[in-house]
Coordinates of C-alpha atoms and ligand atoms in Angstrom, one line a residue:
M1 CA 148.6 142.2 98.9
A2 CA 152.0 140.8 99.9
E3 CA 151.6 137.6 101.9
H4 CA 151.7 139.1 105.4
E5 CA 150.8 142.7 104.7
N6 CA 147.3 142.1 106.2
L7 CA 148.9 141.2 109.5
V8 CA 150.4 144.6 109.9
K9 CA 147.4 146.5 108.5
S10 CA 144.9 144.7 110.7
S11 CA 147.1 145.2 113.8
Q12 CA 147.3 148.9 113.0
I13 CA 143.5 149.2 112.8
I14 CA 143.1 147.5 116.2
I15 CA 145.9 149.5 117.8
K16 CA 144.3 152.7 116.6
D17 CA 140.9 151.6 118.0
A18 CA 142.6 150.7 121.3
L19 CA 144.5 154.0 121.6
D20 CA 141.3 156.0 120.8
K21 CA 139.5 154.1 123.6
L22 CA 142.4 154.9 125.9
G23 CA 142.2 158.6 125.0
F24 CA 145.6 158.9 123.2
D25 CA 145.9 161.2 120.2
E26 CA 147.0 160.7 116.6
G27 CA 150.7 161.4 117.5
M28 CA 150.8 158.3 119.7
Y29 CA 149.3 156.2 116.9
E30 CA 152.0 157.6 114.5
L31 CA 154.7 156.5 117.0
V32 CA 153.4 152.9 117.5
K33 CA 151.9 152.0 114.2
E34 CA 155.3 150.6 112.9
P35 CA 158.4 149.2 114.6
M36 CA 160.9 151.9 115.6
R37 CA 163.7 149.9 114.0
L38 CA 163.9 147.3 111.3
L39 CA 167.2 145.8 110.3
T40 CA 167.5 143.7 107.1
V41 CA 170.7 141.6 106.9
R42 CA 172.2 139.3 104.2
I43 CA 174.0 136.4 105.7
P44 CA 176.5 134.4 103.6
V45 CA 176.8 130.8 104.7
R46 CA 179.3 128.2 103.6
M47 CA 177.2 125.1 102.7
D48 CA 178.4 121.6 103.1
D49 CA 179.0 121.2 99.4
G50 CA 181.5 124.0 99.5
T51 CA 179.3 126.7 97.8
V52 CA 178.3 129.9 99.5
K53 CA 174.6 130.7 99.9
T54 CA 173.3 134.1 101.0
F55 CA 170.2 134.2 103.2
T56 CA 168.0 137.2 104.1
G57 CA 167.3 137.9 107.8
Y58 CA 165.4 140.5 109.8
R59 CA 165.2 141.9 113.3
A60 CA 162.4 144.3 114.1
Q61 CA 162.2 146.3 117.3
H62 CA 158.8 147.7 117.8
N63 CA 159.1 150.0 120.8
D64 CA 161.6 150.3 123.7
A65 CA 159.9 153.0 125.7
V66 CA 159.2 150.5 128.6
G67 CA 162.6 148.6 128.4
P68 CA 164.7 146.4 126.1
T69 CA 162.8 144.7 123.3
K70 CA 162.1 140.9 123.4
G71 CA 160.9 138.3 121.1
G72 CA 161.7 135.1 119.2
V73 CA 163.6 134.3 116.0
R74 CA 161.8 132.3 113.3
F75 CA 163.5 130.2 110.6
H76 CA 160.9 129.6 107.9
P77 CA 160.7 129.9 104.1
D78 CA 157.7 132.3 104.4
V79 CA 159.3 134.8 106.6
D80 CA 159.1 138.3 105.2
E81 CA 159.4 141.9 106.4
D82 CA 155.7 142.4 107.1
E83 CA 155.5 139.2 109.1
V84 CA 158.5 140.2 111.3
K85 CA 157.0 143.7 111.8
A86 CA 153.6 142.4 112.9
L87 CA 155.2 139.8 115.1
S88 CA 157.3 142.5 116.9
M89 CA 154.1 144.7 117.4
W90 CA 152.3 141.7 119.0
M91 CA 155.3 141.1 121.3
T92 CA 154.8 144.7 122.7
L93 CA 151.2 143.8 123.4
K94 CA 152.0 140.5 125.0
C95 CA 154.6 142.1 127.3
G96 CA 152.1 144.7 128.3
I97 CA 149.4 142.2 129.0
V98 CA 151.5 140.1 131.3
D99 CA 153.3 143.1 132.7
L100 CA 156.9 142.4 131.7
P101 CA 159.5 145.3 131.6
Y102 CA 160.0 144.9 127.9
G103 CA 158.9 146.2 124.5
G104 CA 158.4 143.9 121.5
G105 CA 161.0 142.6 119.1
K106 CA 161.1 139.7 116.6
G107 CA 163.4 138.3 114.1
G108 CA 163.4 135.8 111.3
I109 CA 165.5 134.3 108.5
V110 CA 164.1 133.2 105.1
C111 CA 165.3 129.6 105.0
D112 CA 164.1 126.0 105.4
P113 CA 166.1 124.4 108.1
R114 CA 164.3 121.1 107.3
Q115 CA 166.4 121.0 104.1
M116 CA 169.7 122.0 105.7
S117 CA 172.3 120.0 107.6
I118 CA 172.8 120.7 111.3
H119 CA 176.2 122.3 110.5
E120 CA 174.7 124.6 108.0
V121 CA 172.0 125.6 110.5
E122 CA 174.7 126.3 113.1
R123 CA 176.7 128.5 110.6
L124 CA 173.5 130.4 109.7
S125 CA 172.6 131.0 113.3
R126 CA 176.0 132.3 114.2
G127 CA 176.1 134.5 111.0
Y128 CA 172.7 136.0 112.0
V129 CA 174.0 137.0 115.4
R130 CA 177.1 138.6 113.9
A131 CA 174.9 140.5 111.4
I132 CA 172.4 141.9 114.0
S133 CA 175.0 142.2 116.9
Q134 CA 175.0 146.0 117.0
I135 CA 171.3 146.3 117.9
V136 CA 170.8 143.3 120.2
G137 CA 172.2 142.5 123.7
P138 CA 171.0 141.7 127.3
T139 CA 169.9 145.3 127.9
K140 CA 168.9 146.2 124.3
D141 CA 167.0 143.4 122.6
I142 CA 166.8 139.8 123.8
P143 CA 166.0 137.0 121.2
A144 CA 164.3 133.6 121.9
P145 CA 163.0 130.6 120.0
D146 CA 160.0 130.6 117.7
V147 CA 159.0 128.5 114.6
F148 CA 161.8 126.0 113.6
T149 CA 164.3 127.3 116.2
N150 CA 165.1 125.6 119.4
S151 CA 167.3 125.5 122.5
Q152 CA 170.3 124.2 120.5
I153 CA 170.0 127.2 118.1
M154 CA 169.8 129.5 121.2
A155 CA 173.0 128.0 122.5
W156 CA 174.9 128.6 119.3
M157 CA 173.6 132.2 119.2
M158 CA 174.5 132.8 122.8
D159 CA 178.0 131.4 122.2
E160 CA 178.6 133.6 119.2
Y161 CA 177.4 136.7 121.1
S162 CA 179.5 135.8 124.1
K163 CA 182.6 135.5 121.9
M164 CA 182.0 139.0 120.4
D165 CA 181.2 140.5 123.8
E166 CA 184.2 138.8 125.4
F167 CA 182.0 137.8 128.3
N168 CA 179.8 134.9 129.1
S169 CA 176.4 136.5 128.3
P170 CA 173.6 134.2 129.2
G171 CA 171.1 137.1 129.4
F172 CA 171.6 137.8 125.7
I173 CA 169.0 135.2 124.7
T174 CA 166.4 133.0 126.3
G175 CA 165.1 129.5 125.6
K176 CA 168.6 128.1 126.2
P177 CA 169.4 124.6 127.4
I178 CA 169.3 124.4 131.2
V179 CA 173.1 123.8 131.6
L180 CA 173.7 127.2 129.8
G181 CA 171.4 129.2 132.1
G182 CA 168.0 128.2 130.6
S183 CA 165.0 128.3 132.9
Q184 CA 163.2 125.2 134.2
G185 CA 159.9 125.0 132.4
R186 CA 160.7 127.3 129.5
D187 CA 160.3 124.5 126.9
R188 CA 156.7 123.8 128.1
S189 CA 155.8 127.3 129.1
T190 CA 154.0 128.4 125.9
A191 CA 151.8 125.3 126.1
L192 CA 151.2 125.7 129.8
G193 CA 150.1 129.3 129.2
V194 CA 147.7 128.0 126.6
V195 CA 146.3 125.4 129.0
I196 CA 145.7 128.2 131.6
A197 CA 143.9 130.2 129.0
I198 CA 141.8 127.2 128.1
E199 CA 141.0 126.5 131.7
E200 CA 139.9 130.1 132.2
A201 CA 137.9 130.2 129.0
A202 CA 136.2 126.9 129.8
K203 CA 135.2 128.1 133.3
R204 CA 133.5 131.1 131.7
R205 CA 131.5 128.7 129.5
G206 CA 130.7 126.3 132.4
K207 CA 133.0 123.6 130.9
T208 CA 136.1 121.7 132.0
I209 CA 139.0 120.4 130.1
K210 CA 138.3 116.8 131.2
D211 CA 136.2 115.1 128.5
S212 CA 136.4 118.1 126.1
R213 CA 137.1 117.2 122.5
V214 CA 140.1 119.2 121.4
V215 CA 141.6 119.9 117.9
I216 CA 145.1 121.3 117.6
Q217 CA 146.8 122.6 114.5
G218 CA 150.6 122.2 114.8
F219 CA 152.6 119.6 116.7
G220 CA 155.8 121.5 117.4
N221 CA 156.9 123.1 120.7
A222 CA 153.6 124.8 121.4
G223 CA 151.2 122.2 119.9
S224 CA 152.8 119.0 121.1
F225 CA 153.3 120.0 124.8
L226 CA 149.8 121.3 124.7
A227 CA 148.4 118.0 123.4
K228 CA 150.3 116.2 126.2
F229 CA 149.0 118.5 128.9
L230 CA 145.4 118.2 127.7
Y231 CA 145.6 114.4 127.2
D232 CA 147.0 114.0 130.7
A233 CA 144.2 116.1 132.0
G234 CA 141.6 113.8 130.5
A235 CA 140.7 115.7 127.4
K236 CA 140.1 113.8 124.1
V237 CA 142.6 115.2 121.6
I238 CA 140.7 114.2 118.5
A239 CA 143.0 115.8 115.9
I240 CA 146.5 117.2 115.5
S241 CA 148.4 118.4 112.4
D242 CA 151.7 119.5 111.0
A243 CA 152.8 121.0 107.7
H244 CA 152.1 117.8 105.8
G245 CA 148.5 117.1 107.0
A246 CA 146.4 116.1 109.9
L247 CA 145.5 113.0 111.9
H248 CA 141.9 112.6 113.2
D249 CA 140.3 110.0 115.5
P250 CA 136.9 110.9 117.0
N251 CA 137.7 108.6 119.9
G252 CA 140.9 110.5 120.8
L253 CA 144.5 110.1 119.5
D254 CA 147.2 108.4 121.5
I255 CA 149.3 111.4 122.2
D256 CA 152.2 109.6 124.0
Y257 CA 152.6 107.4 120.9
L258 CA 152.6 110.4 118.5
L259 CA 155.1 112.3 120.7
D260 CA 157.5 109.3 120.5
R261 CA 157.3 109.4 116.7
R262 CA 157.4 113.1 115.9
D263 CA 160.7 114.6 114.6
S264 CA 162.4 117.8 115.9
F265 CA 160.5 120.0 113.5
G266 CA 157.1 118.8 114.9
T267 CA 156.4 116.4 111.9
V268 CA 154.6 113.2 112.5
T269 CA 151.7 112.8 110.0
N270 CA 154.0 111.8 107.2
L271 CA 154.3 108.4 109.0
F272 CA 150.6 107.7 108.4
E273 CA 148.5 106.9 105.4
D274 CA 145.0 107.8 106.8
T275 CA 145.3 111.6 107.0
I276 CA 143.1 114.6 106.4
T277 CA 144.1 118.1 105.3
N278 CA 144.8 121.1 107.6
K279 CA 141.7 122.7 106.0
E280 CA 139.5 119.8 107.0
L281 CA 141.0 119.9 110.5
F282 CA 139.5 123.3 111.1
E283 CA 136.0 122.1 110.3
L284 CA 135.9 119.1 112.7
D285 CA 133.2 118.8 115.3
C286 CA 134.9 119.6 118.6
D287 CA 134.6 121.7 121.8
I288 CA 137.9 123.5 121.7
L289 CA 140.0 124.5 118.7
V290 CA 143.7 125.6 119.1
P291 CA 145.6 126.9 116.1
A292 CA 149.3 126.3 117.1
A293 CA 151.2 126.6 113.9
I294 CA 151.2 129.6 111.5
S295 CA 149.3 132.8 110.7
N296 CA 146.2 133.4 108.6
Q297 CA 144.5 130.0 109.1
I298 CA 141.0 131.1 110.2
T299 CA 139.7 133.5 107.6
E300 CA 136.3 134.6 106.1
D301 CA 136.4 131.5 104.0
N302 CA 136.2 129.0 106.9
A303 CA 135.1 131.0 110.0
Y304 CA 131.4 129.9 109.4
D305 CA 132.5 126.3 109.3
I306 CA 134.1 126.2 112.7
K307 CA 132.2 124.1 115.1
A308 CA 134.2 124.7 118.4
E309 CA 132.7 126.8 121.1
I310 CA 136.1 128.0 122.3
V311 CA 139.0 129.0 120.0
V312 CA 142.3 129.6 121.8
E313 CA 145.2 131.0 119.7
A314 CA 148.5 129.5 120.6
A315 CA 150.0 130.6 117.3
N316 CA 150.7 134.2 116.4
G317 CA 148.1 135.7 114.1
P318 CA 146.1 132.6 113.1
T319 CA 142.8 134.4 112.8
T320 CA 142.2 137.4 110.5
M321 CA 140.3 140.5 111.6
E322 CA 137.3 139.6 109.5
A323 CA 137.2 136.0 110.9
T324 CA 137.5 137.4 114.5
K325 CA 134.3 139.4 113.8
I326 CA 132.5 136.4 112.5
L327 CA 133.5 134.1 115.3
T328 CA 132.6 136.7 117.9
E329 CA 129.2 137.3 116.3
R330 CA 128.6 133.5 116.3
G331 CA 129.1 133.5 120.1
I332 CA 132.4 131.6 120.0
L333 CA 134.8 132.6 122.8
L334 CA 138.0 133.6 121.0
V335 CA 141.1 134.0 123.2
P336 CA 143.6 136.0 121.2
D337 CA 147.2 135.1 120.6
V338 CA 148.6 138.1 122.5
L339 CA 147.0 136.7 125.7
A340 CA 146.9 132.9 125.1
S341 CA 150.5 132.5 123.8
A342 CA 152.1 134.9 126.4
G343 CA 153.4 132.0 128.5
G344 CA 156.6 131.6 126.5
V345 CA 157.7 135.2 126.8
T346 CA 156.7 135.2 130.5
V347 CA 159.1 132.4 131.3
S348 CA 161.7 133.9 129.0
Y349 CA 161.5 136.9 131.3
F350 CA 161.9 134.7 134.3
E351 CA 165.0 133.1 132.6
W352 CA 166.5 136.6 132.0
V353 CA 165.8 137.6 135.6
Q354 CA 167.5 134.3 136.8
N355 CA 170.5 135.0 134.5
N356 CA 170.8 138.5 135.8
Q357 CA 170.7 137.5 139.4
G358 CA 172.7 134.2 139.0
Y359 CA 170.2 132.3 141.2
Y360 CA 167.9 129.7 139.7
W361 CA 164.3 128.7 140.6
T362 CA 162.6 125.3 140.6
E363 CA 160.1 124.4 138.0
E364 CA 157.3 124.6 140.6
E365 CA 158.3 128.2 141.4
V366 CA 158.4 129.1 137.7
N367 CA 155.0 127.6 136.9
E368 CA 153.4 129.2 139.9
K369 CA 154.6 132.6 138.9
L370 CA 153.5 132.0 135.3
R371 CA 150.0 130.9 136.4
E372 CA 149.6 134.0 138.6
K373 CA 150.5 136.4 135.8
L374 CA 148.3 134.7 133.2
V375 CA 145.2 134.2 135.4
R376 CA 145.4 137.9 136.3
A377 CA 145.8 138.9 132.6
F378 CA 142.9 136.7 131.5
D379 CA 140.6 138.2 134.2
N380 CA 141.5 141.8 133.3
I381 CA 140.9 141.2 129.6
Y382 CA 137.8 139.2 129.9
S383 CA 136.2 141.7 132.3
L384 CA 137.1 144.6 130.0
A385 CA 135.5 142.8 127.0
Q386 CA 132.4 142.2 129.0
T387 CA 132.0 145.7 130.5
R388 CA 132.7 147.4 127.2
N389 CA 130.9 144.9 125.1
I390 CA 133.9 144.5 122.8
D391 CA 135.7 141.4 121.5
M392 CA 138.6 139.8 123.5
R393 CA 141.1 140.9 120.9
L394 CA 140.3 144.5 121.2
A395 CA 140.2 144.2 124.9
A396 CA 143.7 142.6 124.9
Y397 CA 145.0 145.3 122.6
I398 CA 143.8 148.0 125.0
V399 CA 145.5 146.3 128.0
G400 CA 148.6 145.5 125.9
I401 CA 149.3 148.9 124.4
K402 CA 148.5 151.1 127.4
R403 CA 151.8 150.7 129.2
T404 CA 154.0 151.4 126.2
A405 CA 151.9 154.5 125.3
E406 CA 152.1 155.8 128.8
A407 CA 155.9 155.2 129.0
A408 CA 156.3 156.9 125.6
R409 CA 154.3 159.9 126.8
Y410 CA 156.4 160.2 130.0
R411 CA 159.5 160.1 127.8
G412 CA 158.1 162.9 125.6
W413 CA 158.0 160.8 122.5
A414 CA 154.4 161.6 121.6
Ligands
LIG501 N1 157.9 128.5 120.8 C1 157.3 129.5 121.6 O1 157.8 129.8 122.7 C2 156.2 130.3 121.1 C3 155.6 130.0 119.9 N2 154.5 130.8 119.5 C4 153.8 130.6 118.3 O2 153.3 129.2 118.2 C5 153.3 128.8 116.8 C6 154.1 127.5 116.8 O3 155.4 127.7 117.2 P1 156.3 126.5 117.7 O4 155.5 125.4 118.2 O5 157.3 127.2 118.6 O6 157.0 126.1 116.4 P2 157.7 124.7 116.0 O7 158.6 125.0 114.9 O8 158.1 124.0 117.2 O9 156.4 123.9 115.4 C7 155.7 124.4 114.3 C8 154.6 123.4 113.9 O10 153.8 124.0 112.9 C9 153.7 123.2 111.8 N3 153.7 123.9 110.6 C10 154.6 124.6 109.9 N4 154.2 125.1 108.8 C11 152.9 124.7 108.7 C12 151.9 124.9 107.7 N5 152.1 125.5 106.6 N6 150.7 124.3 107.9 C13 150.4 123.6 109.0 N7 151.3 123.4 110.0 C14 152.5 123.9 109.8 C15 155.0 122.3 111.9 O11 154.9 121.1 111.1 C16 155.1 122.1 113.4 O12 154.3 121.0 113.8 C17 153.9 129.9 116.0 O13 152.9 130.8 115.6 C18 154.7 130.7 117.1 O14 154.9 132.0 116.7 C19 154.0 131.8 120.3 C20 154.5 132.1 121.5 C21 155.8 131.4 122.0
LIG502 O1 160.2 133.9 124.6 C1 160.3 135.0 124.1 O2 161.0 135.9 124.5 C2 159.5 135.3 122.8 C3 158.4 134.3 122.5 C4 157.8 134.7 121.2 O3 158.5 135.0 120.2 C5 156.4 134.9 121.1 O4 155.7 134.9 122.1 O5 155.9 135.0 120.0

């Protein structure tokens, strides 16, 4: 099986189950089982040494029955067509769960920005926007940051689009720097959403964040802000990791120190000799485990070794379908990605609303609105899982796909 084929296949199985439970027919499943549009582009980039290198990029638009599509752009060597397709399907579910007027989209470029100069990354970012320009735009499909992309890259992409559009178009993309129309709180929003999901999950298990032992895989945008929030709330963050390895201290790591030392790609463990592997990280004795890096990390091979009582997915697709079953049977409360990581797109929506109205909110207003949406979404999904005796992922898919399916039916698409 191609590296990410399982992500699409398992999502299709759960979407089918969710549609059956909602009473939709086979025609609806045929409509939503794949993205409606997938564009593959080849982007020639002049490298600093004068040669031209051609990169492959994708933009998938899952379904725009509800409204324009929305979702991040990932720069990573492992990006492939299946990964982008699955990620766009999950964006539809996230937007449905937190009730945003969007369908799901996602993009990616096969590249390793850690090996490129900043000028090469800028030329690649601008080239990508030119290549996908016909299918994106503030009322069509709105990109945002994801793995190894950040506010600077969003700024270059916005600038390139604005030049082509001949207007200043801040609503083309979200996750921008504040001075270019970015929203207060967007940089921390994915992590804050995960904190809210952890608080709600802990409450259901009679626990609190304070004094909990937490393990986090990934120390980038999602993982590092999350570690900081939890550390400040009195949790013991006993392990964190990046692509090179993991740091573990059963007495709790000094997160402020690690934040000072990490680089812009969320790498810090390379500065230490005493490390463990990402595989060992998942088996550590802890109360709360948060995968916040890449997909396919909790599988049949390690699901029985997980000691945490609560697993909250900040990353997209970190747990396979088989592992979801094992964790649920073992009584572990698993909060799925499409709910736990919806804070980022929620504040991206707030950013787009602020861009459209040209009036900007304070960080307190943004965070309050974010909390309201996520607590409501958690309550809905948790209650559905309890009343129907199903796992949280299936419950989240039922809530997430319902609005797109209803909108598609009204439009006469299925
Ligand atoms: N940035 C956002 O707003 C959102 C991000 N997410 C998801 O959260 C996850 C992390 O994204 P960001 O923090 O934004 O990315 P980032 O690029 O800021 O950080 C990625 C982190 O993952 C680590 N990593 C990369 N490859 C790895 C590997 N093979 N093994 C272990 N660690 C590895 C990196 O070292 C880094 O610490 C992704 O799954 C992303 O899709 C989900 C919702 C929104
Ligand atoms: O902020 C956004 O629009 C999208 C965030 C994203 O890509 C994700 O939730 O996976």
